[in-house]
Amino acid sequence: MRVVTAGIGLRAGNVLSLFKKTMPDIEFVGYYDPQPTFLHMIGEDVERFNSVETMLDQCAPDLFFVGSPNSFHLEHIKCGLAAG
């Protein structure tokens, strides 16, 4: 399963690291976060993107995890829906 995330703070990092532990076939293929303070929780080698739209377009993920601050959730969810 190919996964991308908008936001990789403590909350998102914790949830995504649990995904990683319980689903061995998961692959983190991209993230968007201007300050990725907990990137180590999913892997330092995950590709960084400058926008959610570009990330969704280039990665074609199976799952888009929205872990950004709450005030950005609607914007990021709309991007995910627009990307299919």
N, CA, C and O atoms as a MOPAC input file, in Angstrom:
PM7 MOZYME 1SCF
protein

 N      0.83700 1    -1.17300 1     0.00000 1
 C      0.00000 1     0.00000 1     0.00000 1
 C      0.88500 1     1.23900 1     0.00000 1
 O      1.75200 1     1.40500 1     0.85800 1
 N      0.64900 1     2.09500 1    -0.97000 1
 C      1.40800 1     3.34100 1    -1.11400 1
 C      0.70000 1     4.44800 1    -0.33800 1
 O     -0.47900 1     4.72000 1    -0.56900 1
 N      1.43100 1     5.09100 1     0.59200 1
 C      0.84000 1     6.08700 1     1.48100 1
 C      1.60400 1     7.39700 1     1.39200 1
 O      2.83400 1     7.41800 1     1.35100 1
 N      0.84300 1     8.50000 1     1.36400 1
 C      1.41900 1     9.84200 1     1.48200 1
 C      0.75600 1    10.53300 1     2.66600 1
 O     -0.32600 1    10.14100 1     3.10300 1
 N      1.41800 1    11.56500 1     3.17800 1
 C      0.85500 1    12.30900 1     4.29500 1
 C      1.03700 1    13.80700 1     4.11400 1
 O      2.06100 1    14.27500 1     3.61700 1
 N      0.02700 1    14.54000 1     4.52600 1
 C      0.14400 1    15.98800 1     4.67400 1
 C      0.29300 1    16.20700 1     6.17000 1
 O     -0.67900 1    16.10700 1     6.91800 1
 N      1.49900 1    16.50100 1     6.59900 1
 C      1.78000 1    16.67600 1     8.01900 1
 C      2.49800 1    15.47700 1     8.59300 1
 O      2.06700 1    14.33600 1     8.42600 1
 N      3.60300 1    15.75200 1     9.27400 1
 C      4.34400 1    14.68100 1     9.94100 1
 C      4.85500 1    15.20000 1    11.28600 1
 O      6.04800 1    15.18800 1    11.58700 1
 N      3.87700 1    15.65500 1    12.07600 1
 C      4.15200 1    16.06500 1    13.45000 1
 C      4.04600 1    14.85600 1    14.36600 1
 O      4.01500 1    13.71900 1    13.89600 1
 N      3.99200 1    15.09400 1    15.65700 1
 C      3.97300 1    14.00300 1    16.63200 1
 C      2.74100 1    13.10700 1    16.48200 1
 O      2.86600 1    11.88200 1    16.47900 1
 N      1.56700 1    13.70000 1    16.36000 1
 C      0.33600 1    12.90600 1    16.24200 1
 C      0.36200 1    12.05300 1    14.97500 1
 O      0.12700 1    10.84600 1    15.03300 1
 N      0.64700 1    12.67900 1    13.83200 1
 C      0.69500 1    11.93800 1    12.57000 1
 C      1.81500 1    10.90600 1    12.59200 1
 O      1.62100 1     9.76900 1    12.16000 1
 N      2.97200 1    11.28900 1    13.08700 1
 C      4.09900 1    10.36400 1    13.15500 1
 C      3.77900 1     9.13100 1    13.97800 1
 O      4.14400 1     8.01500 1    13.61000 1
 N      3.09800 1     9.33700 1    15.09100 1
 C      2.73400 1     8.21500 1    15.95000 1
 C      1.76100 1     7.27500 1    15.24400 1
 O      1.97000 1     6.06200 1    15.23800 1
 N      0.70400 1     7.82100 1    14.65200 1
 C     -0.28600 1     6.98700 1    13.94900 1
 C      0.36400 1     6.25700 1    12.77200 1
 O      0.15000 1     5.05900 1    12.59000 1
 N      1.15300 1     6.97300 1    11.98100 1
 C      1.78200 1     6.35300 1    10.80900 1
 C      2.80700 1     5.29400 1    11.20400 1
 O      2.95800 1     4.29100 1    10.50700 1
 N      3.50900 1     5.50700 1    12.31000 1
 C      4.46000 1     4.48400 1    12.76400 1
 C      3.71600 1     3.23000 1    13.21700 1
 O      4.23100 1     2.12200 1    13.06700 1
 N      2.51700 1     3.38800 1    13.76800 1
 C      1.69300 1     2.22400 1    14.12500 1
 C      1.22200 1     1.49000 1    12.87400 1
 O      1.17500 1     0.26000 1    12.85500 1
 N      0.87200 1     2.24400 1    11.82600 1
 C      0.53800 1     1.61600 1    10.54900 1
 C      1.71000 1     0.76200 1    10.07800 1
 O      1.53900 1    -0.38500 1     9.66600 1
 N      2.89800 1     1.34700 1    10.14800 1
 C      4.11800 1     0.68000 1     9.67700 1
 C      4.36300 1    -0.62700 1    10.43700 1
 O      4.78000 1    -1.62400 1     9.84800 1
 N      4.10300 1    -0.61400 1    11.74000 1
 C      4.32300 1    -1.81100 1    12.56600 1
 C      3.30800 1    -2.90400 1    12.27500 1
 O      3.64100 1    -4.08900 1    12.31000 1
 N      2.06900 1    -2.51100 1    11.98700 1
 C      1.00800 1    -3.50900 1    11.82800 1
 C      0.76300 1    -3.93000 1    10.37600 1
 O      0.13200 1    -4.95700 1    10.12300 1
 N      1.25800 1    -3.14100 1     9.43500 1
 C      1.06300 1    -3.46300 1     8.01300 1
 C      2.42600 1    -3.49700 1     7.32100 1
 O      2.89700 1    -2.46400 1     6.84500 1
 N      3.06100 1    -4.65600 1     7.25800 1
 C      4.40800 1    -4.74700 1     6.71300 1
 C      4.53000 1    -4.35600 1     5.24000 1
 O      5.62600 1    -4.03900 1     4.77700 1
 N      3.42200 1    -4.37600 1     4.49900 1
 C      3.48900 1    -4.03000 1     3.07900 1
 C      3.32100 1    -2.53700 1     2.81600 1
 O      3.28500 1    -2.12500 1     1.65600 1
 N      3.21700 1    -1.72300 1     3.84900 1
 C      3.03000 1    -0.28300 1     3.67900 1
 C      4.32300 1     0.35800 1     3.17300 1
 O      5.42600 1    -0.02000 1     3.57000 1
 N      4.15500 1     1.32900 1     2.29300 1
 C      5.30400 1     2.06000 1     1.75200 1
 C      4.96100 1     3.54700 1     1.76300 1
 O      4.02100 1     3.97600 1     1.09400 1
 N      5.72100 1     4.32800 1     2.51800 1
 C      5.52900 1     5.76900 1     2.54900 1
 C      6.27100 1     6.35200 1     1.35000 1
 O      7.49400 1     6.25000 1     1.25300 1
 N      5.51400 1     6.96500 1     0.43800 1
 C      6.09800 1     7.40800 1    -0.82200 1
 C      6.16900 1     8.92700 1    -0.96500 1
 O      6.70600 1     9.42300 1    -1.95600 1
 N      5.63900 1     9.67100 1     0.00100 1
 C      5.73400 1    11.12100 1    -0.08100 1
 C      5.11600 1    11.79900 1     1.11600 1
 O      4.25900 1    11.24200 1     1.80200 1
 N      5.57200 1    13.02600 1     1.35300 1
 C      4.98000 1    13.83400 1     2.41800 1
 C      5.05500 1    15.30200 1     2.05300 1
 O      5.91900 1    15.73800 1     1.29300 1
 N      4.12400 1    16.04800 1     2.61700 1
 C      4.13300 1    17.50600 1     2.52800 1
 C      4.07800 1    18.02600 1     3.95600 1
 O      3.14900 1    17.72500 1     4.70500 1
 N      5.08100 1    18.80600 1     4.32100 1
 C      5.10200 1    19.44800 1     5.63800 1
 C      6.24000 1    20.45900 1     5.63800 1
 O      7.39200 1    20.08900 1     5.40900 1
 N      5.93300 1    21.73800 1     5.89200 1
 C      6.99700 1    22.74300 1     5.90900 1
 C      7.98000 1    22.56400 1     7.07100 1
 O      9.10800 1    23.05000 1     7.00400 1
 N      7.55900 1    21.87100 1     8.13600 1
 C      8.43600 1    21.60800 1     9.28000 1
 C      8.25700 1    20.15800 1     9.73200 1
 O      7.56100 1    19.89900 1    10.71400 1
 N      8.86900 1    19.22500 1     9.03300 1
 C      8.66700 1    17.79600 1     9.32600 1
 C      9.45900 1    17.32500 1    10.54500 1
 O     10.48700 1    16.66100 1    10.41000 1
 N      8.97400 1    17.67100 1    11.72500 1
 C      9.73100 1    17.42000 1    12.95300 1
 C      9.80600 1    15.94600 1    13.35600 1
 O     10.69300 1    15.56900 1    14.12300 1
 N      8.90200 1    15.11100 1    12.86100 1
 C      8.91300 1    13.70100 1    13.25800 1
 C      9.02300 1    12.76300 1    12.05800 1
 O      8.47200 1    11.66200 1    12.06200 1
 N      9.73800 1    13.21300 1    11.03900 1
 C      9.93000 1    12.41400 1     9.83700 1
 C     10.57700 1    11.06300 1    10.14300 1
 O     10.29100 1    10.06700 1     9.47800 1
 N     11.43400 1    11.03800 1    11.13500 1
 C     12.12500 1     9.79100 1    11.48700 1
 C     11.14100 1     8.67200 1    11.85400 1
 O     11.51200 1     7.49800 1    11.82900 1
 N      9.91200 1     9.01500 1    12.18800 1
 C      8.93300 1     8.00200 1    12.58300 1
 C      8.40800 1     7.20700 1    11.38100 1
 O      7.86100 1     6.11700 1    11.55400 1
 N      8.57100 1     7.74300 1    10.16900 1
 C      8.15500 1     6.98500 1     8.97900 1
 C      9.33400 1     6.66800 1     8.06500 1
 O      9.23100 1     5.80000 1     7.19900 1
 N     10.44900 1     7.36400 1     8.25200 1
 C     11.64300 1     7.10500 1     7.45700 1
 C     12.18500 1     8.37100 1     6.83100 1
 O     11.45600 1     9.10600 1     6.16500 1
 N     13.44700 1     8.62200 1     7.04000 1
 C     14.10300 1     9.83000 1     6.53800 1
 C     14.22400 1     9.86300 1     5.01700 1
 O     14.49900 1    10.91600 1     4.44100 1
 N     14.02300 1     8.72600 1     4.36600 1
 C     14.20600 1     8.64500 1     2.91700 1
 C     12.92000 1     8.90600 1     2.11700 1
 O     12.91800 1     8.78600 1     0.89100 1
 N     11.83500 1     9.26000 1     2.80300 1
 C     10.56200 1     9.54100 1     2.12800 1
 C     10.68900 1    10.86700 1     1.38500 1
 O     11.24000 1    11.83200 1     1.91400 1
 N     10.17800 1    10.90900 1     0.16000 1
 C     10.30800 1    12.10100 1    -0.67500 1
 C      9.43800 1    13.25000 1    -0.15200 1
 O      8.27600 1    13.06600 1     0.21000 1
 N     10.04200 1    14.43300 1    -0.12700 1
 C      9.34400 1    15.64600 1     0.32400 1
 C      8.79400 1    16.40600 1    -0.87700 1
 O      9.45900 1    16.51100 1    -1.90800 1
 N      7.57900 1    16.93700 1    -0.74400 1
 C      6.94600 1    17.71100 1    -1.80200 1
 C      6.62000 1    19.11100 1    -1.30000 1
 O      6.41200 1    19.32500 1    -0.10600 1
 N      6.57900 1    20.05500 1    -2.22600 1
 C      6.29900 1    21.45000 1    -1.87800 1
 C      4.81700 1    21.77800 1    -1.87800 1
 O      4.42400 1    22.86300 1    -1.45000 1
 N      3.98400 1    20.85100 1    -2.35600 1
 C      2.53700 1    21.06700 1    -2.30800 1
 C      1.82400 1    19.72700 1    -2.23100 1
 O      2.33300 1    18.70700 1    -2.69700 1
 N      0.65500 1    19.74500 1    -1.64300 1
 C     -0.16100 1    18.53900 1    -1.54700 1
 C     -0.58200 1    18.08000 1    -2.94100 1
 O     -0.56500 1    16.88500 1    -3.23900 1
 N     -0.95800 1    19.02900 1    -3.78900 1
 C     -1.41900 1    18.69100 1    -5.13700 1
 C     -0.34400 1    17.96100 1    -5.93500 1
 O     -0.62400 1    16.94700 1    -6.57500 1
 N      0.87100 1    18.46700 1    -5.90100 1
 C      1.98200 1    17.82900 1    -6.61700 1
 C      2.24900 1    16.43600 1    -6.06300 1
 O      2.45700 1    15.48900 1    -6.82200 1
 N      2.24300 1    16.31300 1    -4.75000 1
 C      2.48800 1    15.02300 1    -4.11000 1
 C      1.45400 1    13.99500 1    -4.55800 1
 O      1.80500 1    12.87500 1    -4.93000 1
 N      0.19000 1    14.37400 1    -4.52200 1
 C     -0.86900 1    13.44300 1    -4.91600 1
 C     -0.77300 1    13.07000 1    -6.39100 1
 O     -0.98500 1    11.91500 1    -6.76200 1
 N     -0.45600 1    14.04400 1    -7.22200 1
 C     -0.33600 1    13.80700 1    -8.65300 1
 C      0.83400 1    12.88200 1    -8.98800 1
 O      0.68600 1    11.96100 1    -9.79000 1
 N      1.97600 1    13.12000 1    -8.38800 1
 C      3.18200 1    12.35500 1    -8.73000 1
 C      3.26100 1    10.99400 1    -8.05000 1
 O      3.88400 1    10.07500 1    -8.58200 1
 N      2.64600 1    10.85100 1    -6.89300 1
 C      2.77700 1     9.59700 1    -6.14100 1
 C      1.66000 1     8.59300 1    -6.41300 1
 O      1.86000 1     7.39000 1    -6.24200 1
 N      0.49300 1     9.06600 1    -6.83200 1
 C     -0.66800 1     8.18900 1    -7.03700 1
 C     -0.82500 1     7.20700 1    -5.86900 1
 O     -0.74700 1     5.99400 1    -6.06500 1
 N     -1.04800 1     7.73000 1    -4.65000 1
 C     -1.09900 1     6.86100 1    -3.47300 1
 C     -2.39000 1     6.05800 1    -3.37000 1
 O     -3.40700 1     6.39600 1    -3.97600 1
 N     -2.32000 1     4.99100 1    -2.58900 1
 C     -3.51000 1     4.22400 1    -2.23000 1
 C     -4.21900 1     4.87700 1    -1.04700 1
 O     -5.43500 1     4.75900 1    -0.90000 1
 N     -3.44900 1     5.56700 1    -0.20500 1
 C     -3.98400 1     6.21200 1     0.99200 1
 C     -3.34800 1     7.58100 1     1.16300 1
 O     -2.12800 1     7.72400 1     1.07900 1
 N     -4.17200 1     8.57400 1     1.39900 1
 C     -3.71300 1     9.93400 1     1.70900 1
 C     -4.07100 1    10.20800 1     3.15500 1
 O     -5.24800 1    10.32300 1     3.49900 1
 N     -3.06100 1    10.31100 1     4.00000 1
 C     -3.25000 1    10.56800 1     5.42200 1
 C     -3.13800 1    12.06200 1     5.66500 1
 O     -2.12800 1    12.67800 1     5.32500 1
 N     -4.18200 1    12.65100 1     6.25800 1
 C     -4.16900 1    14.07400 1     6.58000 1
 C     -3.82100 1    14.21000 1     8.05500 1
 O     -4.64500 1    13.95500 1     8.93300 1
 N     -2.57500 1    14.62100 1     8.30500 1
 C     -2.08700 1    14.78500 1     9.67300 1
 C     -1.60400 1    16.19200 1     9.92700 1
 O     -0.84100 1    16.44000 1    10.86100 1
 N     -2.04600 1    17.10700 1     9.09900 1
 C     -1.67300 1    18.51400 1     9.23600 1
 C     -2.45200 1    19.13500 1    10.39400 1
 O     -3.36900 1    18.50900 1    10.92600 1
 N     -2.09500 1    20.36200 1    10.79000 1
 C     -2.89500 1    21.04500 1    11.81000 1
 C     -4.36100 1    21.13300 1    11.37200 1
 O     -4.65800 1    21.24800 1    10.18300 1
 N     -5.25600 1    21.07700 1    12.33300 1
 C     -6.69600 1    21.02900 1    12.06100 1
 C     -7.17300 1    22.12000 1    11.11000 1
 O     -8.07600 1    21.88200 1    10.30800 1
 N     -6.59300 1    23.29200 1    11.18300 1
 C     -7.04300 1    24.40500 1    10.34500 1
 C     -6.78900 1    24.16100 1     8.85100 1
 O     -7.34600 1    24.86900 1     8.01100 1
 N     -5.96100 1    23.17400 1     8.51200 1
 C     -5.66400 1    22.84700 1     7.11600 1
 C     -6.40900 1    21.61000 1     6.61500 1
 O     -6.34200 1    21.29100 1     5.42900 1
 N     -7.11100 1    20.91800 1     7.49500 1
 C     -7.74100 1    19.65400 1     7.12200 1
 C     -8.67600 1    19.78600 1     5.92700 1
 O     -8.56900 1    19.00200 1     4.98400 1
 N     -9.57900 1    20.74200 1     5.93700 1
 C    -10.54800 1    20.86500 1     4.85300 1
 C     -9.84000 1    21.09700 1     3.52200 1
 O    -10.17100 1    20.46100 1     2.52100 1
 N     -8.87700 1    21.99700 1     3.51100 1
 C     -8.12100 1    22.27900 1     2.28000 1
 C     -7.43900 1    21.01500 1     1.75500 1
 O     -7.49500 1    20.72700 1     0.56000 1
 N     -6.80200 1    20.27100 1     2.64000 1
 C     -6.06900 1    19.07600 1     2.22700 1
 C     -7.02500 1    17.96000 1     1.80100 1
 O     -6.74000 1    17.23500 1     0.84800 1
 N     -8.13700 1    17.81800 1     2.48500 1
 C     -9.12400 1    16.80600 1     2.10200 1
 C     -9.69700 1    17.12600 1     0.72000 1
 O     -9.88500 1    16.22600 1    -0.09800 1
 N     -9.97300 1    18.39800 1     0.46300 1
 C    -10.46300 1    18.78500 1    -0.87600 1
 C     -9.44300 1    18.42600 1    -1.95000 1
 O     -9.82000 1    17.96400 1    -3.02700 1
 N     -8.17100 1    18.62800 1    -1.67800 1
 C     -7.11900 1    18.25100 1    -2.63000 1
 C     -7.13900 1    16.74800 1    -2.87800 1
 O     -7.02000 1    16.29500 1    -4.01700 1
 N     -7.29100 1    15.98100 1    -1.80400 1
 C     -7.34300 1    14.52600 1    -1.94000 1
 C     -8.53800 1    14.06500 1    -2.75200 1
 O     -8.41500 1    13.17100 1    -3.58900 1
 N     -9.67900 1    14.65800 1    -2.51300 1
 C    -10.87900 1    14.29300 1    -3.26900 1
 C    -10.72600 1    14.67300 1    -4.74300 1
 O    -11.12400 1    13.91400 1    -5.62700 1
 N    -10.15500 1    15.83900 1    -5.00500 1
 C     -9.94900 1    16.27700 1    -6.38100 1
 C     -8.97800 1    15.35300 1    -7.12300 1
 O     -9.09000 1    15.17000 1    -8.33500 1
 N     -8.02600 1    14.77600 1    -6.38700 1
 C     -7.03400 1    13.88500 1    -6.99500 1
 C     -7.56700 1    12.46000 1    -7.17100 1
 O     -6.92600 1    11.62300 1    -7.80700 1
 N     -8.72600 1    12.20100 1    -6.61100 1
 C     -9.33200 1    10.86700 1    -6.75000 1
 C     -8.95200 1     9.95000 1    -5.63800 1
 O     -9.38100 1     8.79700 1    -5.61500 1

